[in-house]
PDB file of C-alpha atoms and ligand atoms in Angstrom:
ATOM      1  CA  UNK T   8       0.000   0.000   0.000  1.00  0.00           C
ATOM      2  CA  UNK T   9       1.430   3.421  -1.181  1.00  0.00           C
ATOM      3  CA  UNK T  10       0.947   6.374   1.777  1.00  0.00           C
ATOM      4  CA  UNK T  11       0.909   9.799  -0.581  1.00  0.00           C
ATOM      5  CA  UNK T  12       0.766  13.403   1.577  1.00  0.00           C
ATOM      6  CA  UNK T  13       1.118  15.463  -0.929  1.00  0.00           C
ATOM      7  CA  UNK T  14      -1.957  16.816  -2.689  1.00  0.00           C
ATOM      8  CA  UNK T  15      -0.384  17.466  -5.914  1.00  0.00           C
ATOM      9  CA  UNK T  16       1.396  14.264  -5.549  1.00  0.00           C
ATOM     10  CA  UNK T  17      -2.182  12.171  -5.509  1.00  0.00           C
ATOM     11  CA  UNK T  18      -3.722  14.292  -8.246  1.00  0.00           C
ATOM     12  CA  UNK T  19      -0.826  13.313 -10.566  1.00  0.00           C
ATOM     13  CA  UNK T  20      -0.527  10.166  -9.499  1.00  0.00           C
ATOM     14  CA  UNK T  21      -4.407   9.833  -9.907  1.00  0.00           C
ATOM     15  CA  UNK T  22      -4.252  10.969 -13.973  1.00  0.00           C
ATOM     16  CA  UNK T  23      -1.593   8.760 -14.909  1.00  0.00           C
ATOM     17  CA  UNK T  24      -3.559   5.922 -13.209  1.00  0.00           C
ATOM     18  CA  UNK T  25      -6.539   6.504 -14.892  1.00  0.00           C
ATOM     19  CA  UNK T  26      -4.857   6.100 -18.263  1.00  0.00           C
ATOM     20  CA  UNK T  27      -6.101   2.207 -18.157  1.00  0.00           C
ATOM     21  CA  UNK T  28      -7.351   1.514 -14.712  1.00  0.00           C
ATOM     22  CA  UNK T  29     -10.437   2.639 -12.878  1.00  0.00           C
ATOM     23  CA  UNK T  30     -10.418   4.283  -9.343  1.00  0.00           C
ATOM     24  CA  UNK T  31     -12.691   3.740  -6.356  1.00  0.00           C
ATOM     25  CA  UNK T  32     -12.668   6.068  -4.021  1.00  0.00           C
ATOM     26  CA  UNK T  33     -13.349   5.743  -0.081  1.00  0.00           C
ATOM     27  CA  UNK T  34     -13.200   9.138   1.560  1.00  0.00           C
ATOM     28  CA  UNK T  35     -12.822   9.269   5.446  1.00  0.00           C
ATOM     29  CA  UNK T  36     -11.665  11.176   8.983  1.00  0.00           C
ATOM     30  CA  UNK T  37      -9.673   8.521   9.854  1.00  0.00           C
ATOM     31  CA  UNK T  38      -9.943   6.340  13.049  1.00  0.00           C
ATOM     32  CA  UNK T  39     -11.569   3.358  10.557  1.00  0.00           C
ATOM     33  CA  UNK T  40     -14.076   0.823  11.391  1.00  0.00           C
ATOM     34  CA  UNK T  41     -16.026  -1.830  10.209  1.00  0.00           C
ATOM     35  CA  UNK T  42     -18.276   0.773   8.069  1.00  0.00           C
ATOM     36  CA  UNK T  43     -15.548   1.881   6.693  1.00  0.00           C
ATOM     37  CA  UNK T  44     -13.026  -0.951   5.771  1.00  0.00           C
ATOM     38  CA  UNK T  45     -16.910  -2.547   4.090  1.00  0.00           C
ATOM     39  CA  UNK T  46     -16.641   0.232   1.761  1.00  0.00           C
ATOM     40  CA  UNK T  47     -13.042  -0.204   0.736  1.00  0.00           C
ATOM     41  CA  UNK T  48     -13.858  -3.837   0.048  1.00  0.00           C
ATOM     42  CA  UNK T  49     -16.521  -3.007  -2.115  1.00  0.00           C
ATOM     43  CA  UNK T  50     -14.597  -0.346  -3.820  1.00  0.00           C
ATOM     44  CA  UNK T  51     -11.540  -3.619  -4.083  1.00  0.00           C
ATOM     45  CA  UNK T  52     -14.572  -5.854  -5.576  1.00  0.00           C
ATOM     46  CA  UNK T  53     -15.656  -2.860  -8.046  1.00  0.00           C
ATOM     47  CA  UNK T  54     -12.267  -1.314  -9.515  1.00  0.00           C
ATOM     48  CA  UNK T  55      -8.728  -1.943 -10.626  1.00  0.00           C
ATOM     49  CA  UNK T  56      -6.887   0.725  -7.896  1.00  0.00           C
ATOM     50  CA  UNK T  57      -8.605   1.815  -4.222  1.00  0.00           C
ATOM     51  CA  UNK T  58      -7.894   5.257  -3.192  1.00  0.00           C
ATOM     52  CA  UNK T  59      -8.617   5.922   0.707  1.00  0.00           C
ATOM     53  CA  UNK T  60      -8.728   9.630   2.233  1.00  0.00           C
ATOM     54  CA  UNK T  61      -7.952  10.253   5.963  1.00  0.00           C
ATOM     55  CA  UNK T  62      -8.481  13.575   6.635  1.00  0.00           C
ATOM     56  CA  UNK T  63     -10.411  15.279   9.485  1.00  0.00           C
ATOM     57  CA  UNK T  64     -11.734  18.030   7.795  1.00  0.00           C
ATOM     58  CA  UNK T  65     -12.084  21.534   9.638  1.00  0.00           C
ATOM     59  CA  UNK T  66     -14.528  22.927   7.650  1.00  0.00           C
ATOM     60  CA  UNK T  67     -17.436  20.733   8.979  1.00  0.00           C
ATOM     61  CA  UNK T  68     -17.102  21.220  12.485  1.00  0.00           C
ATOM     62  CA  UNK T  69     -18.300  24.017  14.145  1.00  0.00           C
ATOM     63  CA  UNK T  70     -16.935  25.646  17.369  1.00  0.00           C
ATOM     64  CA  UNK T  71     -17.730  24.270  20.404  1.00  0.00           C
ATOM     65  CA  UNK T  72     -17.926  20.771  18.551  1.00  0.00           C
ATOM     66  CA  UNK T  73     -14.997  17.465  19.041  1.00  0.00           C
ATOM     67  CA  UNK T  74     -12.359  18.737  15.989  1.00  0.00           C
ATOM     68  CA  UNK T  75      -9.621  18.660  18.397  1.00  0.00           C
ATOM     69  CA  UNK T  76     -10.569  15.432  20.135  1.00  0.00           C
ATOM     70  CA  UNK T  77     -12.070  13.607  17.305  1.00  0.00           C
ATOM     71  CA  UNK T  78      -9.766  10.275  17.515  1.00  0.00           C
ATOM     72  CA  UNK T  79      -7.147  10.262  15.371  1.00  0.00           C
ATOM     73  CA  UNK T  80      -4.577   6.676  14.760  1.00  0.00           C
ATOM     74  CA  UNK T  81      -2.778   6.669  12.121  1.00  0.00           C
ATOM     75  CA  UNK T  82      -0.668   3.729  12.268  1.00  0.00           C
ATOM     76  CA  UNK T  83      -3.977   1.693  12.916  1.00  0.00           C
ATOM     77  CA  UNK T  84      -5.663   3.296  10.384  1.00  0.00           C
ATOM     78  CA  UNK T  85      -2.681   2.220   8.179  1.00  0.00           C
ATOM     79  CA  UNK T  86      -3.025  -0.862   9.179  1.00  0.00           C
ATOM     80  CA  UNK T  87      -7.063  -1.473   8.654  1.00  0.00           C
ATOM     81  CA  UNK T  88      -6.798  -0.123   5.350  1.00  0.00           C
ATOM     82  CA  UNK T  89      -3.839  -2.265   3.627  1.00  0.00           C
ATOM     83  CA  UNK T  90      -5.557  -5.288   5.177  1.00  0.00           C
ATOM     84  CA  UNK T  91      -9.173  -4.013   3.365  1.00  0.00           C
ATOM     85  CA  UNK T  92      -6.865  -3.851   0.314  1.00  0.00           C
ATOM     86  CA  UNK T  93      -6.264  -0.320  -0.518  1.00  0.00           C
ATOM     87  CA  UNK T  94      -3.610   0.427  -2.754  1.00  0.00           C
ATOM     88  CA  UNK T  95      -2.984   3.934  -2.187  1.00  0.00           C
ATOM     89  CA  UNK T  96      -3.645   5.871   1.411  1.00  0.00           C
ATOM     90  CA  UNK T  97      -3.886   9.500   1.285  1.00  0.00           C
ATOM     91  CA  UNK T  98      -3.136  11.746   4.202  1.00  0.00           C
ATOM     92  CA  UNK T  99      -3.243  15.125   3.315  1.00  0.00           C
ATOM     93  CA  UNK T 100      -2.373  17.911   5.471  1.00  0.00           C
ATOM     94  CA  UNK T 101      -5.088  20.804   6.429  1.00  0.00           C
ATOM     95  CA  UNK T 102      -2.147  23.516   5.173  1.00  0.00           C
ATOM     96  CA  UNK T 103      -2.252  21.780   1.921  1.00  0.00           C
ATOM     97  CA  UNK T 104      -6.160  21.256   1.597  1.00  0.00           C
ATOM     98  CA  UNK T 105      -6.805  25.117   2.675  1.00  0.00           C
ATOM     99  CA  UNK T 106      -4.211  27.269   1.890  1.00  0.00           C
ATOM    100  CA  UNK T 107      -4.366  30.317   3.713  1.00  0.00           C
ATOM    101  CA  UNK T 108      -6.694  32.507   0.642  1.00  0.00           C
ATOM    102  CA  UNK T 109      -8.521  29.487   0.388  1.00  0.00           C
ATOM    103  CA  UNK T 110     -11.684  31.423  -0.498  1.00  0.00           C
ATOM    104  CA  UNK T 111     -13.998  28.676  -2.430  1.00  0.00           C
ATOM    105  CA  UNK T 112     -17.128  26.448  -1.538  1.00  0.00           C
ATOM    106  CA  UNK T 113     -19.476  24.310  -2.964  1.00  0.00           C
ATOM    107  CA  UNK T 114     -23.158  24.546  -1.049  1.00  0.00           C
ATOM    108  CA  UNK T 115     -25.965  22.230  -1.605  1.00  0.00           C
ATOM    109  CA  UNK T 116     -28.422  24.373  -0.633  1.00  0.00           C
ATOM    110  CA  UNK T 117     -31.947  23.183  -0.105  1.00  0.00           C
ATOM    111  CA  UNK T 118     -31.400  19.700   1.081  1.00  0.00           C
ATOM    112  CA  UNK T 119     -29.099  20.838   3.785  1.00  0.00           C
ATOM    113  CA  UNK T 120     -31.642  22.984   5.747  1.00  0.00           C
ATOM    114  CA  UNK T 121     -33.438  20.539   7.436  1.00  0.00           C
ATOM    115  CA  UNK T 122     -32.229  17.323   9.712  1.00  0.00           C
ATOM    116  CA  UNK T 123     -28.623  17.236  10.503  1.00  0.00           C
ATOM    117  CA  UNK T 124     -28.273  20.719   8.088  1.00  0.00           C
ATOM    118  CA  UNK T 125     -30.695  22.151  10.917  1.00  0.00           C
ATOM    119  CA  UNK T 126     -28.970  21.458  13.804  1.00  0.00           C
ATOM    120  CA  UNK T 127     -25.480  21.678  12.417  1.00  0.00           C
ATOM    121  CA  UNK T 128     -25.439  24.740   9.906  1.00  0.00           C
ATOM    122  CA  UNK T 129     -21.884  24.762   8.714  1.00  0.00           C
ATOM    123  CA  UNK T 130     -21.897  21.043   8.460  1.00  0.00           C
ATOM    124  CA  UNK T 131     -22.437  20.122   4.943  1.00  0.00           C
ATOM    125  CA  UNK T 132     -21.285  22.896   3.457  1.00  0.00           C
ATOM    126  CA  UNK T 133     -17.849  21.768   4.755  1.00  0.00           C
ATOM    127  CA  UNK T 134     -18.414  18.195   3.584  1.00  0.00           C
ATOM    128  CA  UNK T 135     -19.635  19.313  -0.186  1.00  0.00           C
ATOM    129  CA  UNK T 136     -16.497  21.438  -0.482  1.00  0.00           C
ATOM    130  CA  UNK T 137     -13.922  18.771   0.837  1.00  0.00           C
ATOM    131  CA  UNK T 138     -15.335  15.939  -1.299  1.00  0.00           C
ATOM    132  CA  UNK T 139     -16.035  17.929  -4.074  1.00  0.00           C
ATOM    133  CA  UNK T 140     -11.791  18.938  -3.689  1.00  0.00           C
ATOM    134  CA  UNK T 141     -10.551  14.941  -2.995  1.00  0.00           C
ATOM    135  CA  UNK T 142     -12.975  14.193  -6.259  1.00  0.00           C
ATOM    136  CA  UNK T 143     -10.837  16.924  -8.001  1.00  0.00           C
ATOM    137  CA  UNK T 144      -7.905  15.358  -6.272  1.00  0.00           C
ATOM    138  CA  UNK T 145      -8.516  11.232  -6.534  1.00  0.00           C
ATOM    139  CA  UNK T 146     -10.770  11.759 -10.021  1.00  0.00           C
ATOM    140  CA  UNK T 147     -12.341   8.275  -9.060  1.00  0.00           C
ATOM    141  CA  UNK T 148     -14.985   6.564 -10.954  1.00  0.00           C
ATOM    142  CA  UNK T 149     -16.705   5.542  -8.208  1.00  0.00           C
ATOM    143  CA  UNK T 150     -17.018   6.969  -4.582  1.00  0.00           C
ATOM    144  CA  UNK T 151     -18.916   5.069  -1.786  1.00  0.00           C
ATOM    145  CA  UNK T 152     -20.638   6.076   1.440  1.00  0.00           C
ATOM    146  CA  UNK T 153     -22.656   4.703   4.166  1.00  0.00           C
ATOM    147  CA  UNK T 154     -25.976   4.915   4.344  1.00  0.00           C
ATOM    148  CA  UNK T 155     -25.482   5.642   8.269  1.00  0.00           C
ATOM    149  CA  UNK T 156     -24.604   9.317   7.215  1.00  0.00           C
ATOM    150  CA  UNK T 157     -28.012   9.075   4.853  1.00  0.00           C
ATOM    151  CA  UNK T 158     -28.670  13.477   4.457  1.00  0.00           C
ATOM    152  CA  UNK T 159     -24.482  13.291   3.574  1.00  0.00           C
ATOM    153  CA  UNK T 160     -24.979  10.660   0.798  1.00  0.00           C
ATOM    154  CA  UNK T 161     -28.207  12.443  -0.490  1.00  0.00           C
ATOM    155  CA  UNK T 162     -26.767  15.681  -0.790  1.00  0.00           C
ATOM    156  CA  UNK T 163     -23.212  14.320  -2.186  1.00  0.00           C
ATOM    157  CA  UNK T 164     -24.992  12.887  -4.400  1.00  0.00           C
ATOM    158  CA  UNK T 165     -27.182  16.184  -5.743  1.00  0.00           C
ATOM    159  CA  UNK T 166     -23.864  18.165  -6.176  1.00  0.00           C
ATOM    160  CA  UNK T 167     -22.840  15.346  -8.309  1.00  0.00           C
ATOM    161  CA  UNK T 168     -25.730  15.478 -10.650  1.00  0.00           C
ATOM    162  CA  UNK T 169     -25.713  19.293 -10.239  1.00  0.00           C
ATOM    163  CA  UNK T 170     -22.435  20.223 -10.787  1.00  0.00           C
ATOM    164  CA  UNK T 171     -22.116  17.472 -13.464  1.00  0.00           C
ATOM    165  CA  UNK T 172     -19.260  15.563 -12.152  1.00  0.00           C
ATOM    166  CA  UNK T 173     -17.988  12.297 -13.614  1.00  0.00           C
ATOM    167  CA  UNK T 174     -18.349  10.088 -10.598  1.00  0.00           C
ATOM    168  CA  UNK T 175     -20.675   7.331 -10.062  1.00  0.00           C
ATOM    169  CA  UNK T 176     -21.859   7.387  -5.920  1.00  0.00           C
ATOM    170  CA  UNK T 177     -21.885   3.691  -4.749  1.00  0.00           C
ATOM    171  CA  UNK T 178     -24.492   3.727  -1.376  1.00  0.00           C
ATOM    172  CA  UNK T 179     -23.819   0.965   1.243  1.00  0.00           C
ATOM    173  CA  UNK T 180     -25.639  -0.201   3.750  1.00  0.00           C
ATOM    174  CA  UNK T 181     -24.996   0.341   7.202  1.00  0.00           C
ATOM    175  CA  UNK T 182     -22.858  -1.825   9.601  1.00  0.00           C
ATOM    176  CA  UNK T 183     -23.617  -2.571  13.016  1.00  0.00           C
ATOM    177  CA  UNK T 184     -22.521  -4.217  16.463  1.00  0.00           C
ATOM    178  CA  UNK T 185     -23.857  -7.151  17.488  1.00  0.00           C
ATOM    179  CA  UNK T 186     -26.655  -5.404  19.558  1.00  0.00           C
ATOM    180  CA  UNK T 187     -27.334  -3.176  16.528  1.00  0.00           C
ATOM    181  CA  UNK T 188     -25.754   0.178  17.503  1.00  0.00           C
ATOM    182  CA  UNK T 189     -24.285   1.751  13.881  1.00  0.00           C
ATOM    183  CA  UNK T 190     -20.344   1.537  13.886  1.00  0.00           C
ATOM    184  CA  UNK T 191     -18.943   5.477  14.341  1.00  0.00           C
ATOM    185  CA  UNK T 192     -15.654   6.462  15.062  1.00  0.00           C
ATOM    186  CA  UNK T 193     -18.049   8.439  17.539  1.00  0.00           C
ATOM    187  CA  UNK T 194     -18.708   5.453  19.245  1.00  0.00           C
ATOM    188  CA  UNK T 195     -15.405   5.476  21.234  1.00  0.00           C
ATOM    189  CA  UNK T 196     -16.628   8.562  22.849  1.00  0.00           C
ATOM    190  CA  UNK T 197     -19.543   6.232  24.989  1.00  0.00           C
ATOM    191  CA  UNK T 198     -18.787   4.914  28.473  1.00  0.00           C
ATOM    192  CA  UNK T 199     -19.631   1.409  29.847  1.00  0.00           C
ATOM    193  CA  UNK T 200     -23.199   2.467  30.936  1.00  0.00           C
ATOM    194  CA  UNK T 201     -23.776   5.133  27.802  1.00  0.00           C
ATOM    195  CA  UNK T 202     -22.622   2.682  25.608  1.00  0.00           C
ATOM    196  CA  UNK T 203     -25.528   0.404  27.044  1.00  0.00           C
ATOM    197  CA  UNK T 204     -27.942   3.267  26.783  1.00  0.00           C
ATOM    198  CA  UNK T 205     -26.602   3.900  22.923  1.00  0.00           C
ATOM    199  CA  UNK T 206     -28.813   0.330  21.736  1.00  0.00           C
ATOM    200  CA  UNK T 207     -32.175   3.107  21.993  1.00  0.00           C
ATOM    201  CA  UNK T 208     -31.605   4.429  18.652  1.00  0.00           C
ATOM    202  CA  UNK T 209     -31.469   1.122  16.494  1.00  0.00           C
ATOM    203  CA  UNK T 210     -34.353  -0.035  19.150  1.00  0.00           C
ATOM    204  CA  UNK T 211     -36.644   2.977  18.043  1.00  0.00           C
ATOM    205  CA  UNK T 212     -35.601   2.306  14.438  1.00  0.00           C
ATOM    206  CA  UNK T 213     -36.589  -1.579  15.039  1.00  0.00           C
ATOM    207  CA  UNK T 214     -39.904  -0.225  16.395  1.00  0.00           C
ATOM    208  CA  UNK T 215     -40.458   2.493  13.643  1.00  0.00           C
ATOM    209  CA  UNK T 216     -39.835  -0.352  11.484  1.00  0.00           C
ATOM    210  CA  UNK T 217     -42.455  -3.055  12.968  1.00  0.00           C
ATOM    211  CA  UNK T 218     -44.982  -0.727  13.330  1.00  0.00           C
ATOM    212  CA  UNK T 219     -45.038   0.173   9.130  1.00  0.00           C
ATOM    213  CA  UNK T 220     -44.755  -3.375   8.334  1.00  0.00           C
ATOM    214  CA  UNK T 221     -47.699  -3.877  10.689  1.00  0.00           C
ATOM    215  CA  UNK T 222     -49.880  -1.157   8.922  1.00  0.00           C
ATOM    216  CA  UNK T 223     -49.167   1.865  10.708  1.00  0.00           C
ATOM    217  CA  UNK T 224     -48.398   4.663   8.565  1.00  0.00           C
ATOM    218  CA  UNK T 225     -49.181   7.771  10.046  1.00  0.00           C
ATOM    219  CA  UNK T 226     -45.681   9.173  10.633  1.00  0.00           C
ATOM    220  CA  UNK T 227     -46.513  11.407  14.106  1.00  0.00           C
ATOM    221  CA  UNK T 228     -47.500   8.083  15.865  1.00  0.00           C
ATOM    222  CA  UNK T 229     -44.510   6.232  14.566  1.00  0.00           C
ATOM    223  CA  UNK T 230     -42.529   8.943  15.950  1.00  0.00           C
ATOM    224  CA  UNK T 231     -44.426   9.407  19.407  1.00  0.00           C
ATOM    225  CA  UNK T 232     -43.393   5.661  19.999  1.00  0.00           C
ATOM    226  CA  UNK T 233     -39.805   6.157  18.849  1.00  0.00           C
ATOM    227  CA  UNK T 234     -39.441   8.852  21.492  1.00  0.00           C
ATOM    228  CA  UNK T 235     -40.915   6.883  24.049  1.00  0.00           C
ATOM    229  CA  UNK T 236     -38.153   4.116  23.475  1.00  0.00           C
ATOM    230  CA  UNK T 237     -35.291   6.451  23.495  1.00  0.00           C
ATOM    231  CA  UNK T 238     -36.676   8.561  26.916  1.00  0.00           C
ATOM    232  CA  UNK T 239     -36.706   5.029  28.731  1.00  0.00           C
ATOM    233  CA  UNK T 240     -32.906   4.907  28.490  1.00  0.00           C
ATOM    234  CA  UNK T 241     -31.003   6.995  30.660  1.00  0.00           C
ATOM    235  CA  UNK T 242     -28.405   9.264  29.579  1.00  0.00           C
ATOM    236  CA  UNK T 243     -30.406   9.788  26.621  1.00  0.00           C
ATOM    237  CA  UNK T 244     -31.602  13.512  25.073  1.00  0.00           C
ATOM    238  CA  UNK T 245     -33.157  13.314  21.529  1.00  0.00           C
ATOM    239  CA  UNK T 246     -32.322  16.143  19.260  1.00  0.00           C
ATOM    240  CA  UNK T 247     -34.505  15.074  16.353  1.00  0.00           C
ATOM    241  CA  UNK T 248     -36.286  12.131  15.409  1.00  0.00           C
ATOM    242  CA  UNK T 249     -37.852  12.039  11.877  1.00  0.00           C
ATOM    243  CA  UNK T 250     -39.349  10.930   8.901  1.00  0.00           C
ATOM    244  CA  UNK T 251     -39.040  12.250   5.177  1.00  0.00           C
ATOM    245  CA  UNK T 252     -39.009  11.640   1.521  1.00  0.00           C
ATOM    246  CA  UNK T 253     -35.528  10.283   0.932  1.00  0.00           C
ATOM    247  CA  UNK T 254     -35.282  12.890  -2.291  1.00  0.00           C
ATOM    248  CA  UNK T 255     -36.198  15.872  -1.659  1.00  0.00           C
ATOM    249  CA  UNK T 256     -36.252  15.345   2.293  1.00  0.00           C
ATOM    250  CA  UNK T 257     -39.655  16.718   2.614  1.00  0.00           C
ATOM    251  CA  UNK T 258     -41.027  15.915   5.909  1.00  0.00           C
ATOM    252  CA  UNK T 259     -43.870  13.271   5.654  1.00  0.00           C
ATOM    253  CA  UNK T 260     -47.380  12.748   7.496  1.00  0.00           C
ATOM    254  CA  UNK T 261     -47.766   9.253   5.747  1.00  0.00           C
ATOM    255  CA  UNK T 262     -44.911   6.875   5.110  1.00  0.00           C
ATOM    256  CA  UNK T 263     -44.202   6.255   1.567  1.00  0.00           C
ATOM    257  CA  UNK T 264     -43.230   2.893   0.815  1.00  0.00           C
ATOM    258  CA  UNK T 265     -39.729   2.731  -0.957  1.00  0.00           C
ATOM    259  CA  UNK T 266     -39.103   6.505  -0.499  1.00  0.00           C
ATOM    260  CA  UNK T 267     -39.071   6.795   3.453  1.00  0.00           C
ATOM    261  CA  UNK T 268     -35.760   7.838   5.570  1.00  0.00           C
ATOM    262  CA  UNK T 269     -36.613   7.650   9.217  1.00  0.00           C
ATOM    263  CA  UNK T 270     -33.797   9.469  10.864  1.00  0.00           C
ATOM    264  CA  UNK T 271     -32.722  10.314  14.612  1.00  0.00           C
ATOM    265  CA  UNK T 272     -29.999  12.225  16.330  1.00  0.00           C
ATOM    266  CA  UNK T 273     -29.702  11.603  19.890  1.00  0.00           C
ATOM    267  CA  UNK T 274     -27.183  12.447  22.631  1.00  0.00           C
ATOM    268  CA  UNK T 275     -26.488   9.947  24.799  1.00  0.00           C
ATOM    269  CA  UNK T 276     -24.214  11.499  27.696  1.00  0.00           C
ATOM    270  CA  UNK T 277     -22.231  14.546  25.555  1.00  0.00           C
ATOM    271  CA  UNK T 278     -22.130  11.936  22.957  1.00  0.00           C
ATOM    272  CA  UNK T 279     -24.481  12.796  19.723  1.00  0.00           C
ATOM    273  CA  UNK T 280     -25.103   9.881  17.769  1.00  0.00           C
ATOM    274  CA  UNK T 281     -27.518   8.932  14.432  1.00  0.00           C
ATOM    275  CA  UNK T 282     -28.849   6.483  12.959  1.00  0.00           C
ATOM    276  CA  UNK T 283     -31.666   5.894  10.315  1.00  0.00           C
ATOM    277  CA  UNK T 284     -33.850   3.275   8.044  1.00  0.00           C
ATOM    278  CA  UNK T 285     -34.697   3.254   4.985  1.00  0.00           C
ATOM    279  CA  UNK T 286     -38.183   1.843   3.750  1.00  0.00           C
TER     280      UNK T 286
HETATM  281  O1  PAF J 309     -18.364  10.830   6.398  1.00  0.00           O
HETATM  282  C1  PAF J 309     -17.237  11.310   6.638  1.00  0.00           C
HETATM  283  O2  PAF J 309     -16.379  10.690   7.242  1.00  0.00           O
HETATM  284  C2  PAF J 309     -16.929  12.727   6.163  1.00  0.00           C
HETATM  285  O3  PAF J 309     -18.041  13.547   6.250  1.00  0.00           O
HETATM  286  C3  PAF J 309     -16.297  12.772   4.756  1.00  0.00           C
HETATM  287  C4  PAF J 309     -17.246  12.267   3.696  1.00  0.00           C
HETATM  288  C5  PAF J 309     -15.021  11.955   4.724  1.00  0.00           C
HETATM  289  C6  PAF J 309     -15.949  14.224   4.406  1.00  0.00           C
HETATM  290  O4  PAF J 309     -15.055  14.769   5.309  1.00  0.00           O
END
């Protein structure tokens, strides 16, 4: 596995590559898990050359939230990746991402108001502008994401199609322990008992979920029960639960079969985690 720093070093390297091999391209912060190292296997299955990103990008964290603590390994990230079978790691630096007149973004800006984009303004616009840069960078043919971060995938994936950009966005499904909370690098934030407490989300989901497939569709009762699962674990504080059209994000009073995100955010301690379906 190649480790490249250098930004101009990965976009040349990228072009001569692409001369008669395809790219897949895993973007990440780093500090890699089982959601992760799925994608880079797919990407493995999918193209000739996998391209990984570490970078804990700045721009989507606002003040007051965990830049500085986010965890950060390097050498185990290293070592997750080259065992997922990427060929090339790249770690660029924040001096080389964002100059200092770095002056340029790139703003989705409809589907960002509402859900995460609500209670974390800055947030997307800082992920549409790095990954629009590490596409300009990595020029991959295909890109995946999780379907854990579902509002990030559905707005990467409108600045693709509105900015015209020659990538295809591969969406994978979301990995989980074995008591169903979502893998996050987030997760290493939860103590013993928060940890226990962290189940609630996929719990709610399970219920949202049982209660559709058993006829109820009426989204404000769905979500009334959700909220009563997560309140019955301590350490728990909801910041949003809900349910919306999974193109246009439109909030909906009837679930729409095939078209339906039901989302939560939830802090459980200091630690704000999310999770969603998709139905
Ligand atoms: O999902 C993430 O880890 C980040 O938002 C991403 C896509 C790597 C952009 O910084």
């Amino acid at each position: 596995m190649k480790i490249v720093e250098d930004v101009k070093e990965m976009q040349k390297l990228s072009k001569d590559l692409k001369r008669d091999k395809t790219i897949g391209f895993v973007p990440t912060m780093g500090f890699l898990h089982e959601g992760h190292l799925s994608l880079a296997r797919k990407a493995k299955e999918q193209n000739d050359i996998v391209v990984m990103s570490v970078f804990v990008n700045p721009l989507q964290f606002a003040e007051g939230e965990d830049f500085d603590t986010y965890p950060r390994d390097r050498k185990r990230d290293e070592e997750l990746a080259e065992k997922a079978g990427v060929d090339i790691l790249f770690f660029p630096s924040e001096e080389d991402m964002y100059p200092e007149d770095f002056q340029t973004h790139v703003n989705v800006e409809k589907l960002t108001q509402v859900l995460e984009g609500a209670s974390r303004p800055l947030f997307f616009k800082g992920v549409t502008t790095v990954v629009c840069k590490l596409f300009n960078i990595v020029k991959p043919d295909r890109a995946y994401f999780g379907r854990k971060d579902a509002q990030q995938l559905i707005v990467v994936k409108k600045m693709v199609e509105d900015l015209n950009m020659d990538v295809e966005i591969v969406p994978m499904p979301i990995v989980r322990e074995q008591d169903g909370l979502a893998t996050s690098s987030r997760n290493r934030y939860l103590n013993e008992e928060e940890r226990k407490s962290a189940v609630c989300l996929y719990k709610a989901l399970k219920k949202a979920r049982q209660m559709v497939e058993k006829g109820t569709l009426d989204t404000k009762t769905i979500i009334q029960n959700m909220e009563k699962i997560i309140s019955s674990y301590p350490f728990t504080r909801i910041d949003y639960i809900s349910i919306n059209r999974t193109d246009d994000l439109k909030p909906l009073k009837h679930i729409e079969t095939g078209k339906t995100l039901i989302s939560l955010a939830v802090f459980v301690g200091k630690t704000r985690l999310i999770d969603n379906i998709w139905m």
